[in-house]
Short mmCIF file of C-alpha atoms in Angstrom, two decimals:
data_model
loop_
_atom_site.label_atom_id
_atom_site.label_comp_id
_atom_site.label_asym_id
_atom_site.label_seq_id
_atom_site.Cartn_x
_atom_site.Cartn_y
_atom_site.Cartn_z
CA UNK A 92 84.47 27.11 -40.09
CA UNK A 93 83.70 25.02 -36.98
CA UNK A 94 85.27 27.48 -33.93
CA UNK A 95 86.55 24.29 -31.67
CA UNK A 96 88.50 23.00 -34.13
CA UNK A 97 92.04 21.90 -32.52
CA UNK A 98 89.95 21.24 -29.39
CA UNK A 99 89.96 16.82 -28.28
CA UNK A 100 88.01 15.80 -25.71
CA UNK A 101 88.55 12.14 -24.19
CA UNK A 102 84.73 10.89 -23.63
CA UNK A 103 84.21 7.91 -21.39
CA UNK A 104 79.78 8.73 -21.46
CA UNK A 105 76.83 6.42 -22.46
CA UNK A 106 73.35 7.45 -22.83
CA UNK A 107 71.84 11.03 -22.87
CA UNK A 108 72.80 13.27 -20.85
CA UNK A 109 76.40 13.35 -21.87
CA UNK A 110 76.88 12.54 -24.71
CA UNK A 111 74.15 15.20 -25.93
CA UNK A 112 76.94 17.65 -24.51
CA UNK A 113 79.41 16.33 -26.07
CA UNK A 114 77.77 16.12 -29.53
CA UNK A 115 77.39 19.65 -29.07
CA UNK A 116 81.04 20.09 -28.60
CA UNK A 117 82.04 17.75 -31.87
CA UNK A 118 79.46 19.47 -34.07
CA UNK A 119 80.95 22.99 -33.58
CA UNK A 120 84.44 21.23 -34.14
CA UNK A 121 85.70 19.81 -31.21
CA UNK A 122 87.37 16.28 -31.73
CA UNK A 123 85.40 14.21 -29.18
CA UNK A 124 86.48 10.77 -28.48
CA UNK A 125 84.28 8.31 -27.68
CA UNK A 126 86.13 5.63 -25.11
CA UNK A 127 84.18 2.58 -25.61
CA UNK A 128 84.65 -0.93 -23.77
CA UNK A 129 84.24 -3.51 -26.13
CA UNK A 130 83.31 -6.04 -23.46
CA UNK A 131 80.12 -4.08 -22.54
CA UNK A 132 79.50 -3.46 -25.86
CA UNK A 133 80.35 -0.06 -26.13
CA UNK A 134 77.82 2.87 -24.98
CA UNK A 135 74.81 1.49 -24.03
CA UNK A 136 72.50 3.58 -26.08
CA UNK A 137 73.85 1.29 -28.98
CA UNK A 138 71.42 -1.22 -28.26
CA UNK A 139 68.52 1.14 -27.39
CA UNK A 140 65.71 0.26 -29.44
CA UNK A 141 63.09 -0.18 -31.44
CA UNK A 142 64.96 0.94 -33.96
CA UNK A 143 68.54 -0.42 -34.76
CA UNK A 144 71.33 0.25 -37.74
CA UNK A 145 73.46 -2.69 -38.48
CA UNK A 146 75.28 -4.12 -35.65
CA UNK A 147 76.19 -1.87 -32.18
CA UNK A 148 74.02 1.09 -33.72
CA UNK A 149 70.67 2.26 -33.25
CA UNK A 150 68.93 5.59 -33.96
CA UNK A 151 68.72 6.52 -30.46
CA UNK A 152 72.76 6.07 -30.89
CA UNK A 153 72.86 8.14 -33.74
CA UNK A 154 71.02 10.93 -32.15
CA UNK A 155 73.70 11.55 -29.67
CA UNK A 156 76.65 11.21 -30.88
CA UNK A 157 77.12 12.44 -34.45
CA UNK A 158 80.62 13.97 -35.70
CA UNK A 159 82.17 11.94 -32.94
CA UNK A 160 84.99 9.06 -32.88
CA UNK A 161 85.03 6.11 -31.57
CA UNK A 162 88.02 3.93 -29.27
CA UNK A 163 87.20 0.53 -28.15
CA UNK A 164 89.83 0.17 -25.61
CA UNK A 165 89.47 -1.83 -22.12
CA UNK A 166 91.04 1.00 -19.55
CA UNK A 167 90.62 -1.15 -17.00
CA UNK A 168 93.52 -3.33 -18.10
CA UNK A 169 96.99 -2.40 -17.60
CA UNK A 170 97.60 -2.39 -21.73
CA UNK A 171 94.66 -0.19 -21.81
CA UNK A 172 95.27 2.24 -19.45
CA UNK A 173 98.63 2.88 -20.76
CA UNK A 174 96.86 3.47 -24.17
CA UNK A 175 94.69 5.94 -22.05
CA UNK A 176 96.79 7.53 -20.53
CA UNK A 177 98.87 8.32 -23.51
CA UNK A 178 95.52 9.73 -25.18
CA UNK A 179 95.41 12.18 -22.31
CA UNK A 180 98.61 13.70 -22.84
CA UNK A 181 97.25 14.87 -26.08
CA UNK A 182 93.69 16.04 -25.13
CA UNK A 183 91.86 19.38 -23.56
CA UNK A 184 89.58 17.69 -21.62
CA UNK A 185 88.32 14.08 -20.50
CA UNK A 186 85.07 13.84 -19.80
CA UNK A 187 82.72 11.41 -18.48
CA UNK A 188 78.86 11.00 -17.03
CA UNK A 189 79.53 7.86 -14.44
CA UNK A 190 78.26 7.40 -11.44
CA UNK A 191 79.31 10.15 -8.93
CA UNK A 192 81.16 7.60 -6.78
CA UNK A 193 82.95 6.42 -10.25
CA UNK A 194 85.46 8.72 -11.26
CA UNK A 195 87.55 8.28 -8.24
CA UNK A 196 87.40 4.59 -8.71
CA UNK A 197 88.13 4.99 -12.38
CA UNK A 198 91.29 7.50 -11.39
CA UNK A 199 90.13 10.12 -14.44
CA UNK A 200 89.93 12.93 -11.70
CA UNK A 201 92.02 15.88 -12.26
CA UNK A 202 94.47 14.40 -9.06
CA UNK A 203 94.46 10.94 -11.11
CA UNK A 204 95.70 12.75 -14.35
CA UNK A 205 97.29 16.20 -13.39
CA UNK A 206 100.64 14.51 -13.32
CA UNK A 207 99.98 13.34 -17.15
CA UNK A 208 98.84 16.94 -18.16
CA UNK A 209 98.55 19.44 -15.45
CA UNK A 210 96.54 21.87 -17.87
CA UNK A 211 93.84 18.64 -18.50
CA UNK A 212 90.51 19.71 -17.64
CA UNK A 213 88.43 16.72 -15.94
CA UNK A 214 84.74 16.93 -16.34
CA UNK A 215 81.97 14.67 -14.40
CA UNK A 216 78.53 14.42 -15.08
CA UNK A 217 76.42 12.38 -12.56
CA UNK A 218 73.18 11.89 -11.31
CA UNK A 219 73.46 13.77 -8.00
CA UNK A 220 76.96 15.06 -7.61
CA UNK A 221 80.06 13.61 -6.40
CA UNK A 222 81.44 13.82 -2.77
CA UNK A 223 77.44 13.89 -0.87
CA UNK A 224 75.56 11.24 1.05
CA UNK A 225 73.92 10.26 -2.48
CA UNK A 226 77.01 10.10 -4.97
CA UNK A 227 76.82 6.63 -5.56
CA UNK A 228 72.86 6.40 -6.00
CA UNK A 229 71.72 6.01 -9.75
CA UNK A 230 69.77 8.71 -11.53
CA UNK A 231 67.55 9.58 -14.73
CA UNK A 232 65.75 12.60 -16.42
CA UNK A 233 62.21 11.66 -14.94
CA UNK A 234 63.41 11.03 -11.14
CA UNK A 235 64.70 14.83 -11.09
CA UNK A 236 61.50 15.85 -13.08
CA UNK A 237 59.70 14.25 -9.76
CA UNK A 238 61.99 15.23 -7.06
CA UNK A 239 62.80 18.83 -8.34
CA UNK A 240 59.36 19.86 -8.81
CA UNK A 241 58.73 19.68 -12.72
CA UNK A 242 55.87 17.40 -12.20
CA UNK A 243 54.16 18.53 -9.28
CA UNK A 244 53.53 22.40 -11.28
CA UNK A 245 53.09 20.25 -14.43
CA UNK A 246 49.99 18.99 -15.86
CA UNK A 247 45.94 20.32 -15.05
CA UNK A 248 44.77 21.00 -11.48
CA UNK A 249 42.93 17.54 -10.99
CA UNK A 250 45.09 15.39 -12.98
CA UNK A 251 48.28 13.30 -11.71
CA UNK A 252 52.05 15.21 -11.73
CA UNK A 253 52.75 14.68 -15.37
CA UNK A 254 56.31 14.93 -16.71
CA UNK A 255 57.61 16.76 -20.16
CA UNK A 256 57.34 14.73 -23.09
CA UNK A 257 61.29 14.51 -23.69
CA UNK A 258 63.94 14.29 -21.51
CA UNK A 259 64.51 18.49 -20.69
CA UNK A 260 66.53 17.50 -17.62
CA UNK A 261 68.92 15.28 -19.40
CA UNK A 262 69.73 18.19 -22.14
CA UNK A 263 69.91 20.89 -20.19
CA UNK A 264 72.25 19.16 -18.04
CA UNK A 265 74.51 18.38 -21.39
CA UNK A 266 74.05 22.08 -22.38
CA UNK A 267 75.51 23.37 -18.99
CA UNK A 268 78.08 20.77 -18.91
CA UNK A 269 79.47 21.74 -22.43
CA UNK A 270 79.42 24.85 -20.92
CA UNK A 271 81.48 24.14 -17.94
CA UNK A 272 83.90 22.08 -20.00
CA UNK A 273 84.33 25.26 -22.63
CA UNK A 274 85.20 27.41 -19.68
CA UNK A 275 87.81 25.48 -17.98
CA UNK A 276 89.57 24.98 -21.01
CA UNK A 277 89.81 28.27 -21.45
CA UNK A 278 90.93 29.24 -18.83
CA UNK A 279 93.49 26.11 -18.61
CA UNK A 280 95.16 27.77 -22.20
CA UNK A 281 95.42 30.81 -19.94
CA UNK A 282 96.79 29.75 -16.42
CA UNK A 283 98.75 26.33 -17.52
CA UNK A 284 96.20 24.52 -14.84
CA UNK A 285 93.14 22.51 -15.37
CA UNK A 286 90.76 21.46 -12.78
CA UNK A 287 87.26 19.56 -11.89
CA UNK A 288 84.56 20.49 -13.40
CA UNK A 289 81.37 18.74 -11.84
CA UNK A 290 77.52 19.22 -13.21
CA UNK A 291 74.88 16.88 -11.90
CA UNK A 292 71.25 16.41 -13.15
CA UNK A 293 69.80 17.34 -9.89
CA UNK A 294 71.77 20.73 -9.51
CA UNK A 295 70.36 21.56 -13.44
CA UNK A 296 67.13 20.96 -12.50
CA UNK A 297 67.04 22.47 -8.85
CA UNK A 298 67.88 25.65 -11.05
CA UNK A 299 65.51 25.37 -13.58
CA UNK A 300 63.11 26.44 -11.15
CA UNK A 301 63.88 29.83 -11.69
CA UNK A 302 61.76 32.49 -10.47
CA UNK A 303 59.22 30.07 -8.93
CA UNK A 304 62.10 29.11 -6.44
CA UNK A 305 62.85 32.62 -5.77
CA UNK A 306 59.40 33.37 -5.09
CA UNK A 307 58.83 30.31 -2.87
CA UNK A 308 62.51 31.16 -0.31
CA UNK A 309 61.17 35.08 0.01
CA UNK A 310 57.37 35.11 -0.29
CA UNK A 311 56.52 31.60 0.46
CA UNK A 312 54.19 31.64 -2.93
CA UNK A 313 53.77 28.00 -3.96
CA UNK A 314 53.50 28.04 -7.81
CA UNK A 315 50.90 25.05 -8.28
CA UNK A 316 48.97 23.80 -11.22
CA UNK A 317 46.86 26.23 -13.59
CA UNK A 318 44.27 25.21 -16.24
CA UNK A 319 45.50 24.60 -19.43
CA UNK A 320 49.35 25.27 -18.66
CA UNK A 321 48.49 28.99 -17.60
CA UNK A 322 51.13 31.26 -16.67
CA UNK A 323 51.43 31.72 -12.46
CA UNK A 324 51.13 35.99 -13.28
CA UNK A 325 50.17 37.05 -16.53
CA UNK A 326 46.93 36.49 -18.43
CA UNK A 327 45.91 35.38 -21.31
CA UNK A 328 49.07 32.94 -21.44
CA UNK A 329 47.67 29.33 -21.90
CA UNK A 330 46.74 26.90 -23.97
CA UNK A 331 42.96 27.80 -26.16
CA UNK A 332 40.59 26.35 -27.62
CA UNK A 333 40.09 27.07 -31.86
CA UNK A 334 37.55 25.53 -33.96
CA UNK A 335 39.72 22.20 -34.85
CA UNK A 336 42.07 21.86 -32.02
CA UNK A 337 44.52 24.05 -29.58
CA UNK A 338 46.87 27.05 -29.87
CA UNK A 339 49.33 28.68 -27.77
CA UNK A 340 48.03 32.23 -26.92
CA UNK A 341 50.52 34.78 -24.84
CA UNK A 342 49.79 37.58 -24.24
CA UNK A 343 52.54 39.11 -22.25
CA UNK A 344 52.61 42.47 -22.13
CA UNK A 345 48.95 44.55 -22.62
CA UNK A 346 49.84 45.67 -26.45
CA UNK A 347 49.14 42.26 -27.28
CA UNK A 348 46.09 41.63 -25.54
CA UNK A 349 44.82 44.84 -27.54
CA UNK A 350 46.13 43.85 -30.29
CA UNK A 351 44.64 40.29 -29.79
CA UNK A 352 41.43 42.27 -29.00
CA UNK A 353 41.41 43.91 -32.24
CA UNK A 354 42.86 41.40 -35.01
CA UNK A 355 40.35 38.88 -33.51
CA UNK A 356 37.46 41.79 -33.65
CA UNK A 357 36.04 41.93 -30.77
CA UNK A 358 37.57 45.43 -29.09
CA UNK A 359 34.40 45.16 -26.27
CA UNK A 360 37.17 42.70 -24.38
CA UNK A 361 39.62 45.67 -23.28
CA UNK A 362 36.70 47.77 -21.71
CA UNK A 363 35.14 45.02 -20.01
CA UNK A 364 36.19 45.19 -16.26
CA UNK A 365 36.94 41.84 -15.86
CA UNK A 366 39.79 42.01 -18.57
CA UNK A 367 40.98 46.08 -18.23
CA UNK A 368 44.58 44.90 -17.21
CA UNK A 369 46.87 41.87 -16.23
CA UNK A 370 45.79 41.72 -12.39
CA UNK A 371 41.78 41.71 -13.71
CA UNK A 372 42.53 39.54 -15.84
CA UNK A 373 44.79 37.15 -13.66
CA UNK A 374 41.82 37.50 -11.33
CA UNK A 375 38.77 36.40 -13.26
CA UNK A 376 41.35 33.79 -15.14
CA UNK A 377 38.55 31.70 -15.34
CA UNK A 378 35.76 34.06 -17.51
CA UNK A 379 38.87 35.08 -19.40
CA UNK A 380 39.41 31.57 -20.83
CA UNK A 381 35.34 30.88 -21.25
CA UNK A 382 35.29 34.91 -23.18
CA UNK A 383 39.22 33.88 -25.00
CA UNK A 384 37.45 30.26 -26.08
CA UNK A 385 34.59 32.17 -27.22
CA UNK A 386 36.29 34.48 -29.88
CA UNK A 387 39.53 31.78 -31.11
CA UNK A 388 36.03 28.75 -31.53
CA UNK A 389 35.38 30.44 -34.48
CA UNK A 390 37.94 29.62 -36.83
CA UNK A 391 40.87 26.65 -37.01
CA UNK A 392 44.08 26.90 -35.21
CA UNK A 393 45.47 27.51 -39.10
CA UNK A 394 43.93 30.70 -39.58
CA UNK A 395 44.25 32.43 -36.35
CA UNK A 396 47.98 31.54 -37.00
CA UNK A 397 47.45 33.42 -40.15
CA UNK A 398 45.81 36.54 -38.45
CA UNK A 399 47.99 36.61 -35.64
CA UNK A 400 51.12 35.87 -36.66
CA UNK A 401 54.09 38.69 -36.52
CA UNK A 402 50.98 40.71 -34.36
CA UNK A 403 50.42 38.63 -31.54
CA UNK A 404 52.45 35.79 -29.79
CA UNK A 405 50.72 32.56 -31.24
CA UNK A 406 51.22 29.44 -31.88
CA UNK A 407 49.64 25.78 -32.75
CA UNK A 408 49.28 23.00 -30.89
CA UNK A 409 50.87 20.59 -32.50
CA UNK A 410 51.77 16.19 -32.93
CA UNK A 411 55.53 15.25 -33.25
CA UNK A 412 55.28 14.74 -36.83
CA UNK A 413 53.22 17.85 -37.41
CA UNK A 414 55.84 19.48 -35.57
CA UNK A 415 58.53 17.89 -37.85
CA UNK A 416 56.85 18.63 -40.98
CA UNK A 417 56.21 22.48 -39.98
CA UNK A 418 57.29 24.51 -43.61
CA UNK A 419 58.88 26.83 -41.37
CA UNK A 420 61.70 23.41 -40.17
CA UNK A 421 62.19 23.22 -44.02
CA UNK A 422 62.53 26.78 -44.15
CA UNK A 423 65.19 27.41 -41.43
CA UNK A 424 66.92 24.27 -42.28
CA UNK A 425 66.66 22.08 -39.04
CA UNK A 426 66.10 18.93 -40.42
CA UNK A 427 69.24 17.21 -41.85
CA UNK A 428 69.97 13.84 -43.64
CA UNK A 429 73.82 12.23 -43.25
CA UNK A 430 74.94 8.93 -44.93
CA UNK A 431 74.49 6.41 -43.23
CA UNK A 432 76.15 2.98 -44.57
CA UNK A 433 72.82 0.95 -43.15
CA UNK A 434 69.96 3.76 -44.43
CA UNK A 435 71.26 3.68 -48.29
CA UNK A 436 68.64 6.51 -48.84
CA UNK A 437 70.39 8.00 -45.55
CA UNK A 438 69.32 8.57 -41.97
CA UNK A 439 67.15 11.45 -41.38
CA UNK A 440 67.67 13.57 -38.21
CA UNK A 441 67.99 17.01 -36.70
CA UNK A 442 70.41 19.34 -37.92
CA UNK A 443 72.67 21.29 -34.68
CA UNK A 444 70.89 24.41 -33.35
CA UNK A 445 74.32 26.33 -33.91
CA UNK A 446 74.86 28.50 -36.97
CA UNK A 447 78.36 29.83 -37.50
CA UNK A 448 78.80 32.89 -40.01
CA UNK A 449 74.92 31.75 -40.89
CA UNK A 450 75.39 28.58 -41.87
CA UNK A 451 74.98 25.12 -40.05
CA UNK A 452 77.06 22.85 -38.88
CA UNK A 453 77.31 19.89 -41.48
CA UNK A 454 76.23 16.38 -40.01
CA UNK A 455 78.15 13.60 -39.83
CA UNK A 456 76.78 10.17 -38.56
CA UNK A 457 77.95 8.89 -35.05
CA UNK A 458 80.34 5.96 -36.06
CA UNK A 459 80.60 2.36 -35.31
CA UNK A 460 82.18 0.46 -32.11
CA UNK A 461 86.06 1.18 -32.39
CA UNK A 462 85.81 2.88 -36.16
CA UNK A 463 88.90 5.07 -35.03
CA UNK A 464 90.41 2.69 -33.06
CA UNK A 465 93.81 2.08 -35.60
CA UNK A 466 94.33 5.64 -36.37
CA UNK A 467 94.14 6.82 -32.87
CA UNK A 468 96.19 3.97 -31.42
CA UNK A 469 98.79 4.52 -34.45
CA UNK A 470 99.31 8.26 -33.39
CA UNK A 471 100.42 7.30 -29.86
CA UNK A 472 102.53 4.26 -30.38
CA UNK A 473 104.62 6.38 -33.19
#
């Protein structure tokens, strides 16, 4: 059972940011409808490389939009937005990530449509908002990693601001708009009325901040950069040294740092003053890692995950494909392979994050430019 089944969602989106909400939306059952212009060659991402699928498709496509359908229709022609707008007289939602200045232009806000649907829920992703001195600027991931503060707490002490490996930004801002669009459906089934619903990359990552933030408005504390990724209060949480590589090590709360005392052998470590509780140890951060080094040197990141594991909160350090080809992936079932009519042996990917009754959501490639076109054209001309 997919639980937004009977749900469709008009998509007018390229890239990441939405349509990674949106494919979050059609794998749990929603039918999301991907409004593609054939004259710009549909979403963009479709000729992302380095790796392509035939023509219009690409891998990067493919991870964004699976279970989705696809329109090719001009809405910026009068033959097209007539199409359109017949499309959103049988849809929850339309949804789009345009420019913030775009939507107005484009007349898919809530006052462009209401008339057509008044329960029709209007969502807008952007870069920085809509209706603000920057709503018509352009924006990516990395800028609000930089501007928001990801980078400047990221990274050691006396290197550059570094930024996450993958675009966090981007998919947490799809996350919270799925979210936004979910509950202003719901509460359009209830009230008759739909609304705006606006989420913007900046606003995401402003609040990703978190406590950090908090402490910075009341305390002035400026979290800055720690050795090894350390955590701003608690100690041991960082990154160690083992005898072939790096692991994880968090200790956050003091029955694991016994516990890590003990499993690793060396109980001397919770009478020593330095290390008696989480302010010592915060304190003399530095002989903590040299003494932590010390004891986790002696053996590969494989068997302390061994030792520790279930006891202690511990993990390796690991490469992308090492990540990929973790037993416990195999185990859990996150990777997934869908047909594919361009990878005969089919396309490998990552399988939704979402388990319903214990079971995952099925994938189902993204399709081609128009695929749906016909069908969804014939149901509105009837």
């Amino acid at each position: 059972m997919r639980p937004l089944e009977g749900l469709r969602i008009l998509a007018i989106e390229q890239y990441g940011a939405g349509p990674y909400g949106t494919q979050l939306l059609a794998e749990l059952g929603a039918e999301v409808v991907k409004i593609e212009a054939p004259s710009m060659g549909g979403d963009v991402s479709r000729a992302t490389g380095p790796f392509f699928l035939g023509d219009r498709d690409s891998e990067f496509f493919q991870t964004f939009s699976r279970s989705k359908k696809s329109l090719a229709l001009e809405i910026k022609t009068p033959e097209g937005r007539a199409d359109f707008e017949a499309l959103v007289a049988t849809a929850d939602a339309v949804v789009n990530n345009l420019r913030g200045d775009q939507p107005a232009k484009m007349k898919v806000t809530y006052a462009d449509l209401s008339a057509i649907k008044p329960s029709i829920v209007c969502a807008h992703l952007s870069a920085y908002g809509r209706d603000n001195s920057r709503e018509s600027w352009p924006g990516y991931d990395y800028l609000m990693q930089a501007e928001c503060g990801f980078m400047g707490m990221s990274g050691e002490p006396d290197g550059p601001p570094t930024r996450l490996g993958v675009s966090m930004v981007d998919f947490m801002t799809g996350s919270t708009f799925a979210m936004g669009i979910l509950a202003a459906i719901l509460k359009a089934r209830t009230s008759g009325r739909g609304c705006d619903v606006d989420v913007s990359l900046f606003d995401v990552a402003l609040h990703q901040l978190s406590y950090p933030a908090v402490w910075r408005l009341n305390e002035g504390h400026e979290v800055g950069r720690l050795p090894r990724g350390a955590h701003p209060s608690i100690a041991p949480s960082q990154a160690v040294r083992t005898a072939d590589g790096w692991g994880m090590l968090m200790c956050q709360t003091p029955k694991f740092w016994e516990s890590f005392c003990d499993l690793t052998g060396h109980p001397e470590l919770k009478t020593d003053p330095r290390f008696l509780d989480i302010p010592s140890r915060r304190k003399h951060l530095a002989e903590l890692t040299e003494a932590v080094d010390a004891v986790l040197s002696t053996r590969t990141t494989a068997e302390w995950s061994k030792i520790l594991g279930g006891h202690v909160p511990f993990a390796p350090v690991t490469s992308l494909g090492e990540a990929l080809d973790n037993a416990f992936v195999h185990e859990i079932g996150m990777r997934d392979v869908v047909e594919h009519p361009d990878k005969p042996d089919g396309l490998r990917m990552l399988a939704c994050p979402v388990k319903i009754n214990g079971e995952r959501m099925l994938g189902v490639r993204a399709p081609k430019l128009g695929e749906h076109t016909q069908a969804l054209l014939s149901e509105i001309r009837r």
